[in-house]
């Protein structure tokens, strides 16, 4: 094991917290958030100093390695990780298994990240976990080894899944894969969703570099599942799988896969897939989430199920179908308001935005499409703005609550230079909605996208509007 790497942080506050007893939920959250949170840093370096697995290994060792003995399915990728993970979890749950699911980032609440059988971790459970890990964290602090927020949350998830006696754990990476805090487990299967340009400052500006980071989760002899995707990315995955003697299954190549879009009176617009693998055959299976990209994600999840069957997992096809029917993903093509129609979608790279625009066109008729858009400074801004010009009839740039958010004026300037088209800016989501509301007609659609933070802000806002409407209705 490599030498322990130390990170710089506010050591004085940690010393003060070290002897403090966690009495309740607020203190537990204060303790967790007092640690370095890379998700909130505007400029983030991706190297073995900031992303150091040695810290994670040391933390887990002090906690007596709660991850040992658990059945992990480890999933990386640029887009589709959350959807694939959720579909896989729902299918396994319908088969009678207890399934832990770890995802990031969250949409509206941190509790979304850790769940067992579709039940988010509770405040009481979260508080108990912080109390449980704190002695180990404080012991490391005496050596000036300071785990990050994400490392602590990942370790807490491992403990929670162990405590809950989960049969399987679907584990989604945070950033990249090779240096991600989740990459300390020995999984049953590794899976890689679609790879596209994203987080270039951290992962690289070429898709081969990004693929190399994602493929870093591949383990010696462990089956790898992916989809037929960009040729250069796929070559990297193939090379890494071969180097580690890991059998590779590619949905759409050595696993038969096809999809088609259709519309019916009963189901409306939707996609159906056919998948034939070693253990199963599905014909015209309805994909629970809209969009061609979700058909690929669904096919990938079914291929993972196929490999789990080869490892002894017993699940009937009827349970698989039932599990897919239970899939719901907040913040993915979610209609949060009617009259006018307001959609939120956490598309945060160019490929996701292109898929979103195509999916809206397939599923929702409209006269004009108005985008309220904001994103973080470390994204492929040029690529995302390029996609916007082909789908949006009107664009309003705003900023989310993320510390890494780029200013609306910078977005507008680059958009104008790139496209020569007019746009508007707003410093807040509320003002952006007012601008959109003044221009929208009955046949128009407003779409809020570009950032998970912005989508989270929007969902909270519209939930408050709905709650106020219900309260007013109850008083009348």
CSV table of C-alpha atoms in Angstrom, one decimal:
chain,number,residue,atom,x,y,z
A,1,UNK,CA,0.0,0.0,0.0
A,2,UNK,CA,1.3,3.5,-0.8
A,3,UNK,CA,2.3,5.8,1.9
A,4,UNK,CA,-0.4,7.8,3.7
A,5,UNK,CA,-1.1,11.1,2.0
A,6,UNK,CA,-2.1,14.1,4.2
A,7,UNK,CA,-4.5,16.8,3.2
A,8,UNK,CA,-4.6,20.4,4.4
A,9,UNK,CA,-7.7,21.5,6.1
A,10,UNK,CA,-9.0,23.5,9.1
A,11,UNK,CA,-7.2,21.4,11.8
A,12,UNK,CA,-8.2,23.8,14.6
A,13,UNK,CA,-11.9,23.1,14.1
A,14,UNK,CA,-11.3,19.4,13.8
A,15,UNK,CA,-9.4,19.4,17.2
A,16,UNK,CA,-12.4,21.2,18.7
A,17,UNK,CA,-14.8,18.7,17.2
A,18,UNK,CA,-12.7,15.6,18.1
A,19,UNK,CA,-13.8,15.4,21.7
A,20,UNK,CA,-17.4,16.6,21.0
A,21,UNK,CA,-20.3,14.2,21.6
A,22,UNK,CA,-22.8,13.9,18.7
A,23,UNK,CA,-26.1,14.5,20.5
A,24,UNK,CA,-28.5,14.8,17.6
A,25,UNK,CA,-29.0,15.0,13.9
A,26,UNK,CA,-27.9,18.6,13.5
A,27,UNK,CA,-24.6,18.1,15.2
A,28,UNK,CA,-24.1,14.9,13.2
A,29,UNK,CA,-24.6,16.9,9.9
A,30,UNK,CA,-22.4,19.7,11.2
A,31,UNK,CA,-19.6,17.2,11.9
A,32,UNK,CA,-19.9,15.6,8.4
A,33,UNK,CA,-20.0,18.9,6.6
A,34,UNK,CA,-17.0,20.3,8.6
A,35,UNK,CA,-14.9,18.0,6.4
A,36,UNK,CA,-13.5,18.9,3.0
A,37,UNK,CA,-16.3,18.7,0.4
A,38,UNK,CA,-14.8,18.6,-3.1
A,39,UNK,CA,-18.3,18.8,-4.6
A,40,UNK,CA,-18.4,22.4,-3.5
A,41,UNK,CA,-15.0,23.5,-4.6
A,42,UNK,CA,-14.9,25.7,-7.7
A,43,UNK,CA,-11.4,24.6,-8.8
A,44,UNK,CA,-10.8,20.9,-8.1
A,45,UNK,CA,-7.5,19.2,-8.8
A,46,UNK,CA,-7.8,15.5,-9.7
A,47,UNK,CA,-4.7,13.8,-8.4
A,48,UNK,CA,-3.4,11.4,-5.7
A,49,UNK,CA,-3.3,14.3,-3.2
A,50,UNK,CA,-7.0,15.3,-3.4
A,51,UNK,CA,-8.3,11.9,-4.5
A,52,UNK,CA,-6.3,9.5,-2.3
A,53,UNK,CA,-7.5,6.0,-1.8
A,54,UNK,CA,-5.0,5.5,0.9
A,55,UNK,CA,-7.1,7.7,3.2
A,56,UNK,CA,-10.1,5.6,2.4
A,57,UNK,CA,-8.3,2.4,3.1
A,58,UNK,CA,-7.0,3.7,6.4
A,59,UNK,CA,-10.5,4.9,7.4
A,60,UNK,CA,-12.1,1.6,6.6
A,61,UNK,CA,-9.3,-0.3,8.4
A,62,UNK,CA,-10.0,1.7,11.6
A,63,UNK,CA,-13.7,0.8,11.2
A,64,UNK,CA,-12.8,-2.9,10.9
A,65,UNK,CA,-13.6,-2.9,7.1
A,66,UNK,CA,-17.4,-2.9,6.9
A,67,UNK,CA,-17.2,-3.3,3.2
A,68,UNK,CA,-15.7,-6.8,3.4
A,69,UNK,CA,-18.0,-9.6,2.6
A,70,UNK,CA,-20.6,-7.5,0.8
A,71,UNK,CA,-21.9,-8.2,-2.7
A,72,UNK,CA,-21.2,-5.1,-4.7
A,73,UNK,CA,-22.1,-4.2,-8.3
A,74,UNK,CA,-19.8,-1.3,-9.0
A,75,UNK,CA,-21.0,1.2,-11.7
A,76,UNK,CA,-19.0,4.0,-13.4
A,77,UNK,CA,-19.7,6.1,-16.5
A,78,UNK,CA,-20.3,9.7,-17.7
A,79,UNK,CA,-24.1,9.4,-18.1
A,80,UNK,CA,-26.7,6.9,-17.1
A,81,UNK,CA,-25.1,5.7,-13.9
A,82,UNK,CA,-28.0,6.7,-11.7
A,83,UNK,CA,-30.7,5.4,-14.1
A,84,UNK,CA,-28.9,2.1,-14.6
A,85,UNK,CA,-28.2,1.7,-10.9
A,86,UNK,CA,-31.9,2.4,-10.0
A,87,UNK,CA,-33.3,0.0,-12.6
A,88,UNK,CA,-30.9,-2.7,-11.4
A,89,UNK,CA,-31.9,-2.2,-7.8
A,90,UNK,CA,-35.6,-2.2,-8.5
A,91,UNK,CA,-35.3,-5.5,-10.4
A,92,UNK,CA,-33.3,-7.2,-7.7
A,93,UNK,CA,-35.8,-5.9,-5.0
A,94,UNK,CA,-38.7,-7.3,-7.0
A,95,UNK,CA,-36.9,-10.6,-7.0
A,96,UNK,CA,-37.1,-10.7,-3.2
A,97,UNK,CA,-33.6,-9.4,-2.4
A,98,UNK,CA,-32.6,-6.7,0.1
A,99,UNK,CA,-30.7,-4.2,-2.0
A,100,UNK,CA,-28.5,-1.3,-0.9
A,101,UNK,CA,-28.2,1.6,-3.4
A,102,UNK,CA,-25.5,4.3,-3.2
A,103,UNK,CA,-25.7,7.2,-5.7
A,104,UNK,CA,-24.5,10.7,-6.0
A,105,UNK,CA,-25.0,13.6,-6.2
A,106,UNK,CA,-28.5,14.0,-4.7
A,107,UNK,CA,-31.3,16.1,-6.1
A,108,UNK,CA,-33.0,17.6,-3.0
A,109,UNK,CA,-31.7,15.7,0.1
A,110,UNK,CA,-28.4,14.0,1.0
A,111,UNK,CA,-30.5,11.1,2.3
A,112,UNK,CA,-31.3,10.2,-1.3
A,113,UNK,CA,-27.7,8.9,-1.7
A,114,UNK,CA,-28.1,6.0,0.7
A,115,UNK,CA,-31.1,3.7,0.5
A,116,UNK,CA,-32.2,0.1,1.1
A,117,UNK,CA,-35.1,-1.3,-0.9
A,118,UNK,CA,-36.1,2.2,-2.1
A,119,UNK,CA,-36.2,3.6,1.5
A,120,UNK,CA,-33.8,6.5,2.1
A,121,UNK,CA,-31.7,6.5,5.2
A,122,UNK,CA,-33.4,8.2,8.1
A,123,UNK,CA,-32.1,11.1,10.3
A,124,UNK,CA,-31.9,8.7,13.2
A,125,UNK,CA,-29.9,6.2,11.2
A,126,UNK,CA,-27.6,8.9,9.8
A,127,UNK,CA,-26.9,10.2,13.3
A,128,UNK,CA,-26.1,6.8,14.6
A,129,UNK,CA,-23.7,6.2,11.7
A,130,UNK,CA,-21.9,9.5,12.4
A,131,UNK,CA,-21.5,8.4,16.0
A,132,UNK,CA,-20.2,5.1,14.9
A,133,UNK,CA,-17.5,6.4,12.5
A,134,UNK,CA,-16.4,9.4,14.6
A,135,UNK,CA,-13.9,7.6,16.8
A,136,UNK,CA,-12.1,6.3,13.7
A,137,UNK,CA,-12.1,9.7,12.1
A,138,UNK,CA,-10.8,11.4,15.2
A,139,UNK,CA,-8.1,8.8,15.6
A,140,UNK,CA,-6.9,9.5,12.1
A,141,UNK,CA,-7.0,13.2,12.7
A,142,UNK,CA,-4.3,12.8,15.4
A,143,UNK,CA,-2.1,11.7,12.5
A,144,UNK,CA,-3.2,14.6,10.4
A,145,UNK,CA,-5.1,12.3,8.1
A,146,UNK,CA,-8.4,13.9,7.3
A,147,UNK,CA,-11.0,12.1,5.3
A,148,UNK,CA,-13.2,14.1,3.0
A,149,UNK,CA,-17.0,14.5,3.1
A,150,UNK,CA,-17.5,12.0,0.3
A,151,UNK,CA,-15.2,9.5,1.9
A,152,UNK,CA,-17.1,9.7,5.2
A,153,UNK,CA,-20.4,9.4,3.5
A,154,UNK,CA,-19.2,6.3,1.5
A,155,UNK,CA,-17.9,4.7,4.6
A,156,UNK,CA,-21.2,5.4,6.4
A,157,UNK,CA,-23.0,3.8,3.4
A,158,UNK,CA,-20.9,0.6,3.8
A,159,UNK,CA,-21.8,0.4,7.5
A,160,UNK,CA,-25.5,1.0,6.8
A,161,UNK,CA,-25.7,-1.7,4.2
A,162,UNK,CA,-23.8,-4.1,6.5
A,163,UNK,CA,-26.2,-3.3,9.4
A,164,UNK,CA,-29.2,-3.8,7.1
A,165,UNK,CA,-27.8,-7.1,5.9
A,166,UNK,CA,-28.2,-6.2,2.3
A,167,UNK,CA,-28.0,-9.1,-0.1
A,168,UNK,CA,-26.6,-6.9,-2.9
A,169,UNK,CA,-25.2,-3.3,-3.0
A,170,UNK,CA,-25.4,-1.3,-6.2
A,171,UNK,CA,-22.5,1.1,-5.8
A,172,UNK,CA,-22.3,4.2,-8.1
A,173,UNK,CA,-19.0,6.0,-8.4
A,174,UNK,CA,-18.8,9.7,-7.7
A,175,UNK,CA,-16.2,11.3,-10.0
A,176,UNK,CA,-14.2,9.2,-12.4
A,177,UNK,CA,-13.5,5.7,-11.1
A,178,UNK,CA,-9.8,5.0,-10.7
A,179,UNK,CA,-9.4,7.4,-7.7
A,180,UNK,CA,-13.0,7.4,-6.6
A,181,UNK,CA,-13.7,6.7,-2.9
A,182,UNK,CA,-15.9,3.8,-3.9
A,183,UNK,CA,-13.0,2.0,-5.7
A,184,UNK,CA,-11.9,0.1,-2.6
A,185,UNK,CA,-14.4,-2.7,-2.9
A,186,UNK,CA,-14.0,-6.1,-4.4
A,187,UNK,CA,-17.2,-6.3,-6.5
A,188,UNK,CA,-19.0,-9.2,-8.1
A,189,UNK,CA,-19.4,-7.3,-11.3
A,190,UNK,CA,-18.2,-4.0,-12.7
A,191,UNK,CA,-20.3,-2.0,-15.2
A,192,UNK,CA,-19.5,1.1,-17.3
A,193,UNK,CA,-22.3,3.2,-18.7
A,194,UNK,CA,-21.9,5.5,-21.7
A,195,UNK,CA,-18.7,7.5,-21.7
A,196,UNK,CA,-18.7,11.1,-23.0
A,197,UNK,CA,-16.9,14.4,-22.5
A,198,UNK,CA,-17.4,15.6,-18.9
A,199,UNK,CA,-15.2,16.9,-16.0
A,200,UNK,CA,-12.4,17.6,-18.5
A,201,UNK,CA,-10.3,19.5,-16.0
A,202,UNK,CA,-10.2,16.5,-13.8
A,203,UNK,CA,-10.5,13.5,-16.1
A,204,UNK,CA,-8.9,14.7,-19.4
A,205,UNK,CA,-10.0,16.4,-22.6
A,206,UNK,CA,-9.9,13.3,-24.8
A,207,UNK,CA,-12.5,10.6,-24.5
A,208,UNK,CA,-9.7,8.0,-24.2
A,209,UNK,CA,-8.4,9.7,-21.1
A,210,UNK,CA,-11.9,9.8,-19.5
A,211,UNK,CA,-12.5,6.1,-20.4
A,212,UNK,CA,-9.2,5.2,-18.7
A,213,UNK,CA,-10.4,6.8,-15.5
A,214,UNK,CA,-13.8,5.1,-15.7
A,215,UNK,CA,-12.2,1.7,-16.5
A,216,UNK,CA,-10.1,2.1,-13.3
A,217,UNK,CA,-12.8,0.2,-11.5
A,218,UNK,CA,-12.2,-3.0,-13.4
A,219,UNK,CA,-10.8,-5.7,-11.1
A,220,UNK,CA,-8.7,-8.8,-11.8
A,221,UNK,CA,-11.0,-11.6,-13.1
A,222,UNK,CA,-14.3,-9.8,-12.3
A,223,UNK,CA,-16.8,-9.7,-15.2
A,224,UNK,CA,-17.2,-6.3,-16.9
A,225,UNK,CA,-20.5,-5.2,-18.5
A,226,UNK,CA,-20.8,-2.1,-20.8
A,227,UNK,CA,-22.7,-0.9,-23.9
A,228,UNK,CA,-21.7,-0.5,-27.5
A,229,UNK,CA,-20.4,3.1,-27.4
A,230,UNK,CA,-17.7,5.4,-28.7
A,231,UNK,CA,-15.1,3.3,-30.5
A,232,UNK,CA,-12.1,4.9,-28.7
A,233,UNK,CA,-13.7,4.6,-25.3
A,234,UNK,CA,-14.7,1.0,-26.0
A,235,UNK,CA,-11.1,0.1,-27.0
A,236,UNK,CA,-9.8,1.4,-23.7
A,237,UNK,CA,-12.4,-0.8,-21.8
A,238,UNK,CA,-11.5,-3.8,-23.9
A,239,UNK,CA,-7.8,-3.3,-23.3
A,240,UNK,CA,-8.2,-2.9,-19.6
A,241,UNK,CA,-10.5,-5.9,-19.3
A,242,UNK,CA,-8.1,-8.1,-21.3
A,243,UNK,CA,-5.1,-6.9,-19.1
A,244,UNK,CA,-7.0,-7.9,-16.0
A,245,UNK,CA,-8.4,-11.2,-17.4
A,246,UNK,CA,-11.9,-9.9,-16.9
A,247,UNK,CA,-14.6,-11.3,-19.2
A,248,UNK,CA,-16.3,-8.5,-21.1
A,249,UNK,CA,-19.9,-8.4,-22.0
A,250,UNK,CA,-21.1,-5.6,-24.4
A,251,UNK,CA,-24.8,-5.0,-24.7
A,252,UNK,CA,-25.4,-4.6,-28.4
A,253,UNK,CA,-22.3,-6.6,-29.4
A,254,UNK,CA,-21.9,-10.0,-27.7
A,255,UNK,CA,-25.3,-9.6,-26.0
A,256,UNK,CA,-28.2,-9.2,-28.5
A,257,UNK,CA,-30.0,-5.9,-28.1
A,258,UNK,CA,-32.4,-3.8,-30.1
A,259,UNK,CA,-34.8,-1.0,-29.3
A,260,UNK,CA,-37.6,0.8,-31.0
A,261,UNK,CA,-39.7,3.9,-30.2
A,262,UNK,CA,-43.5,3.6,-30.4
A,263,UNK,CA,-46.7,5.2,-29.2
A,264,UNK,CA,-49.9,3.6,-28.1
A,265,UNK,CA,-53.2,4.8,-26.6
A,266,UNK,CA,-52.5,2.8,-23.4
A,267,UNK,CA,-48.8,3.7,-22.8
A,268,UNK,CA,-48.3,6.9,-24.8
A,269,UNK,CA,-44.9,7.5,-26.3
A,270,UNK,CA,-42.3,5.0,-25.0
A,271,UNK,CA,-39.4,2.8,-26.0
A,272,UNK,CA,-39.3,-1.0,-26.1
A,273,UNK,CA,-36.3,-3.3,-26.1
A,274,UNK,CA,-35.4,-6.8,-27.0
A,275,UNK,CA,-32.5,-8.4,-25.1
A,276,UNK,CA,-31.3,-12.0,-25.5
A,277,UNK,CA,-28.5,-13.2,-23.2
A,278,UNK,CA,-27.1,-16.4,-21.8
A,279,UNK,CA,-29.9,-16.8,-19.2
A,280,UNK,CA,-32.8,-14.7,-20.4
A,281,UNK,CA,-34.8,-13.6,-23.4
A,282,UNK,CA,-36.9,-10.4,-23.3
A,283,UNK,CA,-39.0,-9.3,-26.3
A,284,UNK,CA,-40.6,-5.9,-26.5
A,285,UNK,CA,-39.9,-5.0,-22.9
A,286,UNK,CA,-41.1,-1.6,-22.0
A,287,UNK,CA,-38.4,0.8,-20.8
A,288,UNK,CA,-39.7,2.6,-17.7
A,289,UNK,CA,-37.9,5.9,-18.4
A,290,UNK,CA,-38.3,8.0,-21.6
A,291,UNK,CA,-35.5,8.3,-24.2
A,292,UNK,CA,-33.4,6.2,-26.4
A,293,UNK,CA,-30.5,6.6,-24.0
A,294,UNK,CA,-32.6,5.0,-21.3
A,295,UNK,CA,-33.2,2.0,-23.5
A,296,UNK,CA,-29.4,1.5,-23.5
A,297,UNK,CA,-29.3,1.9,-19.7
A,298,UNK,CA,-32.1,-0.6,-19.3
A,299,UNK,CA,-30.3,-3.1,-21.6
A,300,UNK,CA,-27.1,-2.7,-19.6
A,301,UNK,CA,-29.0,-3.3,-16.3
A,302,UNK,CA,-30.5,-6.5,-17.8
A,303,UNK,CA,-27.0,-7.6,-18.9
A,304,UNK,CA,-25.8,-7.1,-15.3
A,305,UNK,CA,-28.8,-9.3,-14.1
A,306,UNK,CA,-27.7,-11.9,-16.6
A,307,UNK,CA,-24.2,-12.0,-15.1
A,308,UNK,CA,-25.5,-12.1,-11.6
A,309,UNK,CA,-27.6,-15.1,-12.6
A,310,UNK,CA,-24.3,-16.8,-13.7
A,311,UNK,CA,-23.0,-16.1,-10.2
A,312,UNK,CA,-26.0,-17.8,-8.5
A,313,UNK,CA,-28.6,-15.0,-8.3
A,314,UNK,CA,-32.1,-16.5,-8.6
A,315,UNK,CA,-34.6,-14.1,-10.2
A,316,UNK,CA,-37.6,-14.8,-12.4
A,317,UNK,CA,-38.3,-12.8,-15.6
A,318,UNK,CA,-41.7,-11.8,-14.1
A,319,UNK,CA,-39.9,-10.2,-11.2
A,320,UNK,CA,-37.6,-8.3,-13.6
A,321,UNK,CA,-40.6,-6.9,-15.4
A,322,UNK,CA,-42.3,-6.0,-12.2
A,323,UNK,CA,-39.2,-4.3,-10.9
A,324,UNK,CA,-38.9,-2.1,-14.0
A,325,UNK,CA,-42.5,-1.0,-13.5
A,326,UNK,CA,-41.5,0.4,-10.1
A,327,UNK,CA,-38.8,2.7,-11.4
A,328,UNK,CA,-39.1,6.4,-10.9
A,329,UNK,CA,-36.3,8.9,-11.2
A,330,UNK,CA,-36.8,12.4,-9.8
A,331,UNK,CA,-35.1,15.0,-11.9
A,332,UNK,CA,-35.0,13.0,-15.1
A,333,UNK,CA,-37.5,14.3,-17.6
A,334,UNK,CA,-39.8,15.1,-14.7
A,335,UNK,CA,-42.8,17.3,-15.2
A,336,UNK,CA,-43.0,19.5,-12.1
A,337,UNK,CA,-45.8,21.9,-13.3
A,338,UNK,CA,-48.6,22.1,-15.8
A,339,UNK,CA,-50.0,25.1,-17.6
A,340,UNK,CA,-47.4,25.9,-18.6
A,341,UNK,CA,-45.6,22.6,-18.8
A,342,UNK,CA,-42.3,22.8,-16.8
A,343,UNK,CA,-39.8,19.9,-17.1
A,344,UNK,CA,-36.7,19.4,-15.1
A,345,UNK,CA,-33.8,17.2,-16.1
A,346,UNK,CA,-30.3,16.9,-14.6
A,347,UNK,CA,-28.5,16.7,-18.0
A,348,UNK,CA,-25.0,18.0,-17.2
A,349,UNK,CA,-23.0,17.3,-20.3
A,350,UNK,CA,-23.3,17.7,-24.0
A,351,UNK,CA,-24.4,14.1,-24.7
A,352,UNK,CA,-27.0,14.2,-21.9
A,353,UNK,CA,-28.4,17.5,-23.2
A,354,UNK,CA,-28.6,16.2,-26.8
A,355,UNK,CA,-30.5,13.1,-25.5
A,356,UNK,CA,-32.8,15.3,-23.4
A,357,UNK,CA,-33.7,17.6,-26.4
A,358,UNK,CA,-34.4,14.5,-28.5
A,359,UNK,CA,-36.5,12.9,-25.8
A,360,UNK,CA,-38.6,16.0,-25.3
A,361,UNK,CA,-39.3,16.1,-29.0
A,362,UNK,CA,-40.4,12.4,-28.9
A,363,UNK,CA,-42.6,12.6,-25.8
A,364,UNK,CA,-44.0,16.1,-25.4
A,365,UNK,CA,-45.6,18.1,-28.3
A,366,UNK,CA,-44.8,21.9,-28.1
A,367,UNK,CA,-44.8,25.1,-30.1
A,368,UNK,CA,-41.7,26.5,-28.6
A,369,UNK,CA,-39.1,25.1,-26.2
A,370,UNK,CA,-37.8,27.6,-23.6
A,371,UNK,CA,-34.6,26.6,-21.7
A,372,UNK,CA,-33.6,27.9,-18.3
A,373,UNK,CA,-30.0,26.8,-18.2
A,374,UNK,CA,-27.2,27.0,-15.7
A,375,UNK,CA,-24.1,24.8,-15.1
A,376,UNK,CA,-20.9,24.5,-13.2
A,377,UNK,CA,-17.6,26.0,-14.4
A,378,UNK,CA,-15.9,22.6,-14.7
A,379,UNK,CA,-18.3,21.3,-17.3
A,380,UNK,CA,-18.0,21.0,-21.1
A,381,UNK,CA,-19.6,24.4,-21.5
A,382,UNK,CA,-18.9,24.8,-25.2
A,383,UNK,CA,-20.4,21.4,-26.0
A,384,UNK,CA,-23.5,22.0,-23.9
A,385,UNK,CA,-24.1,25.4,-25.5
A,386,UNK,CA,-23.6,23.9,-28.9
A,387,UNK,CA,-26.4,21.4,-28.2
A,388,UNK,CA,-28.7,24.2,-26.8
A,389,UNK,CA,-28.7,26.1,-30.1
A,390,UNK,CA,-30.2,23.2,-31.9
A,391,UNK,CA,-33.0,22.5,-29.5
A,392,UNK,CA,-33.9,25.7,-27.7
A,393,UNK,CA,-36.1,28.4,-29.2
A,394,UNK,CA,-35.4,30.7,-26.3
A,395,UNK,CA,-32.6,30.5,-23.7
A,396,UNK,CA,-32.4,32.1,-20.3
A,397,UNK,CA,-29.2,31.7,-18.5
A,398,UNK,CA,-29.1,31.6,-14.7
A,399,UNK,CA,-27.0,30.2,-11.9
A,400,UNK,CA,-27.7,27.5,-9.4
A,401,UNK,CA,-26.9,27.3,-5.7
A,402,UNK,CA,-23.6,25.5,-6.4
A,403,UNK,CA,-20.4,27.2,-5.4
A,404,UNK,CA,-19.0,26.0,-8.7
A,405,UNK,CA,-21.7,27.6,-10.8
A,406,UNK,CA,-20.5,29.7,-13.8
A,407,UNK,CA,-22.1,33.2,-14.0
A,408,UNK,CA,-25.0,33.7,-16.4
A,409,UNK,CA,-23.2,36.6,-18.1
A,410,UNK,CA,-20.3,34.3,-19.0
A,411,UNK,CA,-22.7,31.7,-20.4
A,412,UNK,CA,-24.5,34.3,-22.4
A,413,UNK,CA,-21.3,35.7,-23.8
A,414,UNK,CA,-20.0,32.4,-25.0
A,415,UNK,CA,-23.4,31.4,-26.3
A,416,UNK,CA,-23.6,34.6,-28.4
A,417,UNK,CA,-20.1,34.1,-29.7
A,418,UNK,CA,-20.8,30.5,-30.6
A,419,UNK,CA,-24.2,30.8,-32.1
A,420,UNK,CA,-24.8,34.5,-32.8
A,421,UNK,CA,-28.2,34.1,-31.3
A,422,UNK,CA,-30.0,36.2,-28.7
A,423,UNK,CA,-30.5,35.1,-25.1
A,424,UNK,CA,-31.3,36.5,-21.7
A,425,UNK,CA,-29.8,36.3,-18.3
A,426,UNK,CA,-31.0,36.2,-14.7
A,427,UNK,CA,-29.2,36.0,-11.4
A,428,UNK,CA,-31.8,33.7,-9.8
A,429,UNK,CA,-34.0,30.8,-10.8
A,430,UNK,CA,-37.1,32.8,-9.6
A,431,UNK,CA,-36.3,35.7,-11.9
A,432,UNK,CA,-35.6,33.3,-14.8
A,433,UNK,CA,-39.0,31.7,-14.3
A,434,UNK,CA,-40.7,35.2,-14.4
A,435,UNK,CA,-38.9,36.0,-17.7
A,436,UNK,CA,-40.0,32.6,-19.1
A,437,UNK,CA,-43.5,33.0,-17.8
A,438,UNK,CA,-43.9,36.4,-19.5
A,439,UNK,CA,-43.0,34.8,-22.9
A,440,UNK,CA,-44.6,31.4,-22.7
A,441,UNK,CA,-47.9,30.5,-24.3
A,442,UNK,CA,-50.2,27.5,-23.8
A,443,UNK,CA,-48.4,25.4,-26.3
A,444,UNK,CA,-44.9,26.1,-25.1
A,445,UNK,CA,-42.6,24.0,-22.8
A,446,UNK,CA,-40.1,25.3,-20.2
A,447,UNK,CA,-37.2,23.1,-19.5
A,448,UNK,CA,-34.8,23.6,-16.6
A,449,UNK,CA,-31.5,21.9,-17.0
A,450,UNK,CA,-27.7,21.9,-17.0
A,451,UNK,CA,-27.0,21.2,-13.4
A,452,UNK,CA,-28.1,18.8,-10.7
A,453,UNK,CA,-28.0,21.8,-8.3
A,454,UNK,CA,-30.3,23.8,-10.5
A,455,UNK,CA,-32.7,21.0,-10.9
A,456,UNK,CA,-32.7,20.4,-7.2
A,457,UNK,CA,-33.5,24.2,-6.6
A,458,UNK,CA,-36.3,23.9,-9.1
A,459,UNK,CA,-37.9,20.8,-7.6
A,460,UNK,CA,-37.8,22.4,-4.1
A,461,UNK,CA,-39.4,25.6,-5.5
A,462,UNK,CA,-42.2,23.8,-7.3
A,463,UNK,CA,-42.8,21.6,-4.3
A,464,UNK,CA,-43.4,24.7,-2.2
A,465,UNK,CA,-45.8,26.0,-4.8
A,466,UNK,CA,-47.8,22.8,-4.7
A,467,UNK,CA,-47.8,22.7,-0.9
A,468,UNK,CA,-49.1,26.3,-0.8
A,469,UNK,CA,-51.8,25.4,-3.4
A,470,UNK,CA,-52.9,22.4,-1.3
A,471,UNK,CA,-53.0,24.5,1.9
A,472,UNK,CA,-55.1,27.1,0.2
A,473,UNK,CA,-57.5,24.5,-1.2
A,474,UNK,CA,-57.9,22.9,2.3
A,475,UNK,CA,-58.8,26.3,3.8
A,476,UNK,CA,-61.6,26.9,1.2
